[in-house]
Coordinates of C-alpha atoms in Angstrom, one line a residue:
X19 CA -21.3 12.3 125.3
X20 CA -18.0 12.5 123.0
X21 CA -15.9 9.7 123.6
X22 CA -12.1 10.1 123.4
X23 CA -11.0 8.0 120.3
X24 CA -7.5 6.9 118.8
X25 CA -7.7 6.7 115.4
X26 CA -5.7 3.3 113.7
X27 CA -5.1 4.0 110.1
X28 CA -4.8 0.9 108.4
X29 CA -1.3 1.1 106.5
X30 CA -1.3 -3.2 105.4
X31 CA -0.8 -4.7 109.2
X32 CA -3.2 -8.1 110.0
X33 CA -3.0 -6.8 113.4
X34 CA -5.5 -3.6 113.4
X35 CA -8.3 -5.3 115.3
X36 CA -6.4 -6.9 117.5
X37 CA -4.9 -3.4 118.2
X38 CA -8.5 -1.4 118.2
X39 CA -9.9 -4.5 121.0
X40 CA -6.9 -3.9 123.3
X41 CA -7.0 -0.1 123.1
X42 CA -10.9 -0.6 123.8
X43 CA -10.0 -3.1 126.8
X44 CA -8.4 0.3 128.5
X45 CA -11.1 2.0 128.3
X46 CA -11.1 4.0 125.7
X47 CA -12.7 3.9 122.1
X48 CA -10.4 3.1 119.2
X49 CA -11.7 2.5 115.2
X50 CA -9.8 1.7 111.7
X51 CA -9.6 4.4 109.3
X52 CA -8.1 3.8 105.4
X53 CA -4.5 5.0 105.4
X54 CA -5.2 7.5 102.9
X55 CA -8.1 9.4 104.6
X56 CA -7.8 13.1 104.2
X57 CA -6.6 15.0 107.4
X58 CA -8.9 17.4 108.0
X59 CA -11.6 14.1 107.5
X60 CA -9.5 12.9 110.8
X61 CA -9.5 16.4 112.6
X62 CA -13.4 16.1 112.0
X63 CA -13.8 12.5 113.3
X64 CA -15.4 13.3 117.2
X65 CA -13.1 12.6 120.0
X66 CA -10.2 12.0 118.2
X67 CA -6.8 12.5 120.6
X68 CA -4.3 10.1 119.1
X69 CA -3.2 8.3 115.9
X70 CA -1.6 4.8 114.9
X71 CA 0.1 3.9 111.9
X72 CA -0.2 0.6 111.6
X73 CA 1.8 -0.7 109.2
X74 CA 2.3 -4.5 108.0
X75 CA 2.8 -7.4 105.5
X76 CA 0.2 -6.0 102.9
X77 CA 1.9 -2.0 103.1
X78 CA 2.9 -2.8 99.4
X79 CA 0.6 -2.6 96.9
X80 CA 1.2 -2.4 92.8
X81 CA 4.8 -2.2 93.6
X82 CA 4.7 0.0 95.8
X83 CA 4.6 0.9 99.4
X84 CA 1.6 2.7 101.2
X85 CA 2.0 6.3 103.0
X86 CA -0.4 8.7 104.8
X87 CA -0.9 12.2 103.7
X88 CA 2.4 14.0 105.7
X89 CA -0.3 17.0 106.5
X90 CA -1.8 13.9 109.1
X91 CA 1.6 15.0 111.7
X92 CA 0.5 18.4 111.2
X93 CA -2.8 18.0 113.0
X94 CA -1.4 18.5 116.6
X95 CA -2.4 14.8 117.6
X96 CA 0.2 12.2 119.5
X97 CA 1.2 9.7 116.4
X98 CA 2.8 6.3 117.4
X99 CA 4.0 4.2 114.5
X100 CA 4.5 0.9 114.2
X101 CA 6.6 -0.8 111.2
X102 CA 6.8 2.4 109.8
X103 CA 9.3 5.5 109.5
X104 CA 7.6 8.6 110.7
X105 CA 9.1 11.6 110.9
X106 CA 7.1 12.7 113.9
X107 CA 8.7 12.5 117.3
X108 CA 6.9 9.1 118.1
X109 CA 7.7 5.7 119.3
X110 CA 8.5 4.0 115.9
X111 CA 8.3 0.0 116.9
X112 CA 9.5 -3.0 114.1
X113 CA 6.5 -4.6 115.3
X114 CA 4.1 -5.1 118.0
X115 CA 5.9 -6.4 121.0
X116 CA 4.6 -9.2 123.4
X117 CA 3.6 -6.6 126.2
X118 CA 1.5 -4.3 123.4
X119 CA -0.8 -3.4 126.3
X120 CA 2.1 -1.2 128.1
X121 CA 3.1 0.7 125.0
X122 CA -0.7 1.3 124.5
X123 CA -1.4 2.7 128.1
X124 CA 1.4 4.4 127.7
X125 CA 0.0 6.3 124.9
X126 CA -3.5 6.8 125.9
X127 CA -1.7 9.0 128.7
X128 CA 0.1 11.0 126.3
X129 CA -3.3 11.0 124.3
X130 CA -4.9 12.6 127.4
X131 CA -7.5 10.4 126.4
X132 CA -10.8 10.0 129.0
X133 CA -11.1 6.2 129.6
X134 CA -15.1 6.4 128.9
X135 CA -15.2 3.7 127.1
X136 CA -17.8 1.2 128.6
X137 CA -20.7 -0.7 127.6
X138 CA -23.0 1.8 130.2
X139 CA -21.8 4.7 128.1
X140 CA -22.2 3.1 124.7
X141 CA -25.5 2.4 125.5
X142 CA -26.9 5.7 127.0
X143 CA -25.3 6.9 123.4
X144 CA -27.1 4.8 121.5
X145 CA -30.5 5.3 122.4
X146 CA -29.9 8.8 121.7
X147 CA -28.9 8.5 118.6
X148 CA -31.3 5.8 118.0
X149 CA -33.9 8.1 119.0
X150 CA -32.6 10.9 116.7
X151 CA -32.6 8.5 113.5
X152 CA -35.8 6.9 114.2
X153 CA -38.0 9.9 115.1
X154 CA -41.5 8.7 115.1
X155 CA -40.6 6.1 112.4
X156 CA -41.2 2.1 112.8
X157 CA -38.6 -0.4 112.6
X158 CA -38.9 -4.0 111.3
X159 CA -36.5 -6.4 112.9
X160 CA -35.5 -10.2 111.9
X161 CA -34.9 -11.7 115.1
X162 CA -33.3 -15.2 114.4
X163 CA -32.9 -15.5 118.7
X164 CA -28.9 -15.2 117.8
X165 CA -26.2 -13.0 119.8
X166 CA -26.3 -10.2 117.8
X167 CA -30.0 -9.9 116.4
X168 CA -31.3 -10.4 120.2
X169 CA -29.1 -7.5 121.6
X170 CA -30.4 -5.1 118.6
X171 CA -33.8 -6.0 119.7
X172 CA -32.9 -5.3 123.3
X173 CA -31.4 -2.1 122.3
X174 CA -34.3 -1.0 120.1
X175 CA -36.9 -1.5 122.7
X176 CA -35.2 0.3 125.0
X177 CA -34.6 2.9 122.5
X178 CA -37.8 3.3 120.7
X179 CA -40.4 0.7 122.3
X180 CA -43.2 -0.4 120.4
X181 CA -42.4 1.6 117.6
X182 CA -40.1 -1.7 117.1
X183 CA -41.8 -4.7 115.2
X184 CA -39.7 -8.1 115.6
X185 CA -40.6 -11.1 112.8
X186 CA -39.5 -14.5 114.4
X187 CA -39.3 -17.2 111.6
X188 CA -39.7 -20.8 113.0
X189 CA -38.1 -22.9 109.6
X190 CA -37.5 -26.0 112.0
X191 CA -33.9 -25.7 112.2
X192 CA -33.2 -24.0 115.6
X193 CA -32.1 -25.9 118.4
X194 CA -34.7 -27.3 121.2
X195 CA -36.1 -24.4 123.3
X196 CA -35.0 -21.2 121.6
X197 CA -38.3 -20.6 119.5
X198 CA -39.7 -20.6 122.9
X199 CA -37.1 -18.5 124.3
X200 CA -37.6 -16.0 122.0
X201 CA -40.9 -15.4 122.4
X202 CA -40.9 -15.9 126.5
X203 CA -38.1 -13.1 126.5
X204 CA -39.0 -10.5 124.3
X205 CA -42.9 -11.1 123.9
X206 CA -43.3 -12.1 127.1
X207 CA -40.9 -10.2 129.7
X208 CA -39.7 -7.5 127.7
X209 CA -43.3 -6.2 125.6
X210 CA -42.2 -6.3 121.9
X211 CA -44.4 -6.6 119.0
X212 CA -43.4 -9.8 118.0
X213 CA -45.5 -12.0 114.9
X214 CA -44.2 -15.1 115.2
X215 CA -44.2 -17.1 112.1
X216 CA -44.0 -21.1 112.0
X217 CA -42.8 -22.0 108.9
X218 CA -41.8 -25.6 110.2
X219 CA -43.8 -27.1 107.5
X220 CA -43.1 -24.9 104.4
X221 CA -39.2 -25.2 104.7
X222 CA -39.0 -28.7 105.7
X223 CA -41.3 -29.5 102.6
X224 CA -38.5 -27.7 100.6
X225 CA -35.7 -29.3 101.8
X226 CA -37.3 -32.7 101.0
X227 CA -34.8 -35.0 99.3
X228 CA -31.9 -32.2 99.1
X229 CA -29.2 -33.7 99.8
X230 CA -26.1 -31.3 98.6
X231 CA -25.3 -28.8 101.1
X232 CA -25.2 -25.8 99.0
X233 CA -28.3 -26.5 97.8
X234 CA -29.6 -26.5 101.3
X235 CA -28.2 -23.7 102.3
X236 CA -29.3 -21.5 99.6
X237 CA -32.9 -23.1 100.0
X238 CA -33.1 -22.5 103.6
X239 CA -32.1 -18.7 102.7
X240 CA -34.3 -17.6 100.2
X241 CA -37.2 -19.3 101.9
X242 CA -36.7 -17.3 104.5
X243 CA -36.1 -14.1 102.6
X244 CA -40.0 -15.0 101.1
X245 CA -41.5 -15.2 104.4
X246 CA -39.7 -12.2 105.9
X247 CA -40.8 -10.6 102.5
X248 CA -44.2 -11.4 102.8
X249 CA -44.5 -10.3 106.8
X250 CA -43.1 -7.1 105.8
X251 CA -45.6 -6.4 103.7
X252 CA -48.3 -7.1 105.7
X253 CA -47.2 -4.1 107.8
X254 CA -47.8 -0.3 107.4
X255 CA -45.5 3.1 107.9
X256 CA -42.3 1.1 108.0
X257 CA -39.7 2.3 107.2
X258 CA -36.4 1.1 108.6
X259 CA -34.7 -2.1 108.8
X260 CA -33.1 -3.3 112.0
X261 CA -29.7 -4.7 111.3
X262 CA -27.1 -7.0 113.6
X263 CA -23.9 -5.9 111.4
X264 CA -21.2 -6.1 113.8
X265 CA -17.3 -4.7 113.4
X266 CA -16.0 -7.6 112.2
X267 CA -18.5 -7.6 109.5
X268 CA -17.1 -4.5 107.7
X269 CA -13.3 -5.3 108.4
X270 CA -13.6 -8.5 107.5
X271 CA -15.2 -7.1 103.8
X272 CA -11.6 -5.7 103.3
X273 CA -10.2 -2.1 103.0
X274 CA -7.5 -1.0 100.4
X275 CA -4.9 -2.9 102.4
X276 CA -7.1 -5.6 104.1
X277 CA -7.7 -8.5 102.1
X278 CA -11.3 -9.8 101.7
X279 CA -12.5 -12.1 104.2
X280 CA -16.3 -12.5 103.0
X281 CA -17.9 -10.1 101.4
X282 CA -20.5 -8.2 104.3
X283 CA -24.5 -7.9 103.2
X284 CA -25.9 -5.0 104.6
X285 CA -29.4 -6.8 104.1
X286 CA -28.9 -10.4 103.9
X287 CA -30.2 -10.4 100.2
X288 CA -33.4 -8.6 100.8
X289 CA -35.2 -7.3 98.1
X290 CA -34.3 -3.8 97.0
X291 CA -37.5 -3.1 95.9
X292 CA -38.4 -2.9 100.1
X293 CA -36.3 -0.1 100.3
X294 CA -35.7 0.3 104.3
X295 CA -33.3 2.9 105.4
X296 CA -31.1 0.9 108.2
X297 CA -30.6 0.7 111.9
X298 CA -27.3 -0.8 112.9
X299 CA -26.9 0.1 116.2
X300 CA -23.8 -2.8 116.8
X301 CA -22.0 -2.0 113.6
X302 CA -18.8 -1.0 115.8
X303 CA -18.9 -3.5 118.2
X304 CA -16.8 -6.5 118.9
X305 CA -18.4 -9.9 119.2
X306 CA -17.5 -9.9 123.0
X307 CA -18.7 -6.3 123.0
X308 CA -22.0 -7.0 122.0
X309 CA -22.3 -9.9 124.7
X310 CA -21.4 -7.6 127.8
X311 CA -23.8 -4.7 125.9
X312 CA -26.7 -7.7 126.2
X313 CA -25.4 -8.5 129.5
X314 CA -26.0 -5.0 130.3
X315 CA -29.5 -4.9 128.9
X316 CA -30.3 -7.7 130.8
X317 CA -30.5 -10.3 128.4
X318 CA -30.7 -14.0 129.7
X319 CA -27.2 -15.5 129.9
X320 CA -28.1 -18.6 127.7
X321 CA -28.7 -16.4 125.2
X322 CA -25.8 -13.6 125.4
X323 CA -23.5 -16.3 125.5
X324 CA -25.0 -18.6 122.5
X325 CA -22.9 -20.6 120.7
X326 CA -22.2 -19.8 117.3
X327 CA -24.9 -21.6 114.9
X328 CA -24.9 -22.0 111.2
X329 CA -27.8 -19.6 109.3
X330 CA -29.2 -22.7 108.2
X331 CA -29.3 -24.3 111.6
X332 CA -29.8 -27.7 112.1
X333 CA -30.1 -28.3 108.2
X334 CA -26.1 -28.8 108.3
X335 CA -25.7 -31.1 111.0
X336 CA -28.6 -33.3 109.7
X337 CA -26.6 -35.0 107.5
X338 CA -27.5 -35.4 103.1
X339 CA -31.5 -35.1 102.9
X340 CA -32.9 -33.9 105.8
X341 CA -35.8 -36.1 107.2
X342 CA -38.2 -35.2 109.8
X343 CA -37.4 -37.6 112.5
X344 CA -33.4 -37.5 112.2
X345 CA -33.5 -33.9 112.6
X346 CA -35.7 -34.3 115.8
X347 CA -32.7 -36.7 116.6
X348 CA -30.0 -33.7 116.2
X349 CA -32.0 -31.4 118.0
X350 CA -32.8 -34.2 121.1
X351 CA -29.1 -35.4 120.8
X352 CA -27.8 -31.8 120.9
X353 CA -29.7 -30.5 123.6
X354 CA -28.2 -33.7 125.7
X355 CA -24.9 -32.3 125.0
X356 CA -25.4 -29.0 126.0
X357 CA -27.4 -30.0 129.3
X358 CA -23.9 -32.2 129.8
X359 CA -21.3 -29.5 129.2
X360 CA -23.3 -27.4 131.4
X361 CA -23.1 -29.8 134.3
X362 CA -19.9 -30.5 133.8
X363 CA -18.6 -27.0 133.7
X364 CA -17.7 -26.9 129.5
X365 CA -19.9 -24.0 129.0
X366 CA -18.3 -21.2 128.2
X367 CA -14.7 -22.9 128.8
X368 CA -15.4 -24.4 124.8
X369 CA -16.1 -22.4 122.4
X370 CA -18.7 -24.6 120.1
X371 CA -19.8 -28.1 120.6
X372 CA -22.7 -30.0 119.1
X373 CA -23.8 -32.9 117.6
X374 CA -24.4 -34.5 113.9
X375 CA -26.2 -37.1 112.4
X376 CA -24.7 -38.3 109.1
X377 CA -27.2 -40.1 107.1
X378 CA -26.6 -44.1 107.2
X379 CA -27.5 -46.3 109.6
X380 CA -25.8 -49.5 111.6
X381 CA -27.0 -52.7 113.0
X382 CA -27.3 -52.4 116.7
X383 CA -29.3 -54.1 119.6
X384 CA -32.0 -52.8 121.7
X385 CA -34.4 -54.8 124.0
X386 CA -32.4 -58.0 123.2
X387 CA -33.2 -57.7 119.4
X388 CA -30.4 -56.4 116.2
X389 CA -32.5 -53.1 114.8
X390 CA -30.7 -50.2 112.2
X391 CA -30.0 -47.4 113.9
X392 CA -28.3 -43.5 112.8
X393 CA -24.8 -42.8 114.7
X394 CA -24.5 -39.6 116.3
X395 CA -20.9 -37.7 116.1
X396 CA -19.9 -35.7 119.0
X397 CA -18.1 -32.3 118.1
X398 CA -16.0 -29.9 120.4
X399 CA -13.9 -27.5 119.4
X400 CA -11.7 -24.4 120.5
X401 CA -10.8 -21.6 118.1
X402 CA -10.0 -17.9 118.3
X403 CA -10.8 -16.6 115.2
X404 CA -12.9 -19.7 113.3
X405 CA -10.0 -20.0 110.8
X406 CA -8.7 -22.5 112.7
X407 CA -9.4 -24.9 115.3
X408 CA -9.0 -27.2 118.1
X409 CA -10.7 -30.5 119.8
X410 CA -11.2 -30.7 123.5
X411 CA -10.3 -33.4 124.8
X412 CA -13.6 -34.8 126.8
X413 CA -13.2 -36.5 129.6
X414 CA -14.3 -40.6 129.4
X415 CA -16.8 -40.5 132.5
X416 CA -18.4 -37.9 130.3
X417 CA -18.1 -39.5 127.3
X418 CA -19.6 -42.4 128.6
X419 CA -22.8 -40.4 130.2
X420 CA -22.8 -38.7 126.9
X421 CA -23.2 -42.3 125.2
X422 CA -25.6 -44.1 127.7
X423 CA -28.3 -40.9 127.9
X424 CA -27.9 -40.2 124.3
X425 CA -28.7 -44.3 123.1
X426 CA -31.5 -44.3 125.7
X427 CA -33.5 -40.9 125.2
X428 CA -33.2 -40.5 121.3
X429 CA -35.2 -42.4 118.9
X430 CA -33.4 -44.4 116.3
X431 CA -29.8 -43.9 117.7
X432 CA -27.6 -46.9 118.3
X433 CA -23.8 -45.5 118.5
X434 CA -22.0 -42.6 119.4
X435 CA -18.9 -41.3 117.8
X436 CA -16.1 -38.5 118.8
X437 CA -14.8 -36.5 116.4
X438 CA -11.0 -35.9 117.2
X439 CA -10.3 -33.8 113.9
X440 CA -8.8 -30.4 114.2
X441 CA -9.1 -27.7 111.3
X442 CA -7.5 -28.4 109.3
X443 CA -7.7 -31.0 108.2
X444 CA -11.1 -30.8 109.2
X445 CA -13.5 -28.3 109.3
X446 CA -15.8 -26.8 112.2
X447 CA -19.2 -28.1 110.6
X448 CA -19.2 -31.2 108.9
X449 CA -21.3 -29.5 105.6

């Protein structure tokens, strides 16, 4: 099926995803397009009934300000603009007002756009198309048990079935349970070829006595770039790679107009010499898109709705050199925390919380004798877009359950902390 589209040519506003996600919330499909695409490229894009300019702060570039080609208001299509002068009969706006969503409806009616945008639709779409690509080809898929590399998997199996082959890589870091998780759901309830690899040992005996973060961090990803390596050549006849780029990846890489927020990896730093053709089935998603399309492929909510987690895991909460038992100590002390905000109705209602062990001990008292024990540092935080952020403010009944179960149930923890710094000054993760 076609899906009616409005088209939001990027012309130097901060605001074009922001735009695309409410346009999207009404039902129907919006994308971001370079300000200087050629028309008859936007005739051609499928579905397209309607056209934003969305102009903004960064319109000027080398001096000078930004345009579209003026053949773009000969197409026949609705045009509203927004901080710019058109000379098309549309509704030319200083900026986006407070009530955006009425001028956007508003629109979409005189787009005569179908509002057939849902995950149900995306979905039936996507298998086709999946289906189309993949042919009788196999499919190698890195599934890390995160939001996005979960729903691929979902979306694969229900595309292609076992001509999908996930590799699970255990390096020790993952919170307590979701190992298991993974291989319960997908091996277990929904069929895939999983190989589950457990390379607890191999990256911890790595990471012994590292104690910079970067150096962590770039250990912990080229080990696992080795043993994703080395199961994918172990395998015959494949020849595509499986992907979780989401939208934000590419607009976040920057257009002409955009600055650069991180620069987007198509392949995590594979080598090229693998040469897979890729599958990236989410690559125009939103992040809360891609939950409700896991919701809607009947993924387990604790894992649509996963917290956001560091690629290296644990590794960056265990503070300086990881050791073996005060890593068990983040994991034990985090799973208390989560089992906690779940009682108390936190989760979902804050967006990241966890707990980190920094690497000095204190003198503290246990069975009526002084022993050295780690601190753990409670962390909670609200943010929209990561950049910055907020504390919650916990309760002190909780922080007081927090404090007794936490002292009593973890090995070699005498004191808990609360971390009360917003970003900035401070950052989300403490490494």
């Amino acid at each position: 099926m076609i899906q009616s589209m409005i088209a939001i040519l990027d012309l130097g506003s901060t605001e074009n995803a922001r735009i695309a996600r409410e346009i999207r919330a009404l039902g129907v499909y919006s994308e971001i397009f370079a300000h200087d695409i050629a028309p008859e490229a936007l005739k051609a894009v499928p579905g397209v009934c309607g056209v934003i300019l969305n102009g903004g702060e960064n319109r000027i570039v080398n001096g000078a300000a930004i345009d579209v080609d003026p053949a773009i208001f000969e197409l026949g299509l609705p045009v509203l603009a927004v901080d710019h002068n058109s000379p098309a009969h549309a509704a030319d706006l200083e900026k986006w007002p407070e009530d955006s969503k009425t001028v956007l409806d508003a629109f979409i009616v005189r787009c005569g756009a179908e509002r057939n945008w849902n995950m149900e639709n995306f979905i039936a779409d996507q298998v086709e198309l999946l289906r189309k690509q993949i042919g009788n080809r196999k499919v190698l898929l890195a599934l890390s048990g995160g939001v996005d590399s979960s729903v691929v998997a979902a979306l694969l199996i229900k595309a292609v079935g076992d001509r999908l082959t996930c590799v699970h890589v255990n390096h020790g870091l993952l919170r307590k349970g979701e190992p298991e998780q993974v291989v319960r759901v997908f091996k277990d309830e929904m069929g895939a070829n999983l190989i589950y690899v457990d390379a607890v040992d191999r990256f911890l005996d790595k990471l012994a006595g590292v104690s910079d973060p970067e150096k962590k961090r770039k250990i912990i990803g080229a080990e696992f770039i080795r043993v994703f390596e080395e199961e994918a050549r172990k395998l015959d006849g494949i020849e595509l790679l499986g992907q979780g780029t989401i939208y934000p990846d590419i607009i976040e890489s920057g257009t002409k107009t955009a600055k650069m927020v991180k620069s987007h990896h198509n392949v995590g730093g594979l080598p090229e010499d693998l040469q897979f053709e890729l599958v990236e089935p989410l690559k125009m998603l939103f992040k809360d898109e891609v939950r409700a399309c896991g919701k809607a492929l009947g993924l387990p909510d604790d894992m649509v709705y996963r917290q956001p987690f560091p690629g290296p895991g644990l590794g960056v909460r265990c503070l300086g050199a990881i050791t073996r038992d005060r890593l068990e100590a983040v994991r034990e002390s985090d799973a208390i925390l989560r089992e906690e905000f779940a009682r108390n109705g936190l989760q979902g209602k804050v967006w990241q919380y966890f707990t980190v062990i920094p690497d000095l001990k204190s003198v503290g008292v246990r069975n009526h004798e002084r022993y050295e024990g780690w601190p753990v540092i409670l962390r909670a935080v609200n943010t929209v877009d990561a950049m910055t952020a907020t504390v919650e403010e916990l309760d002190w009944k909780l922080i007081h359950t927090l404090t007794e179960r936490i002292t009593h149930e973890v090995s070699g923890v005498n004191r808990v902390l609360v971390d009360v710094t917003p970003k900035p000054t401070g950052t989300i993760e403490w490494e």
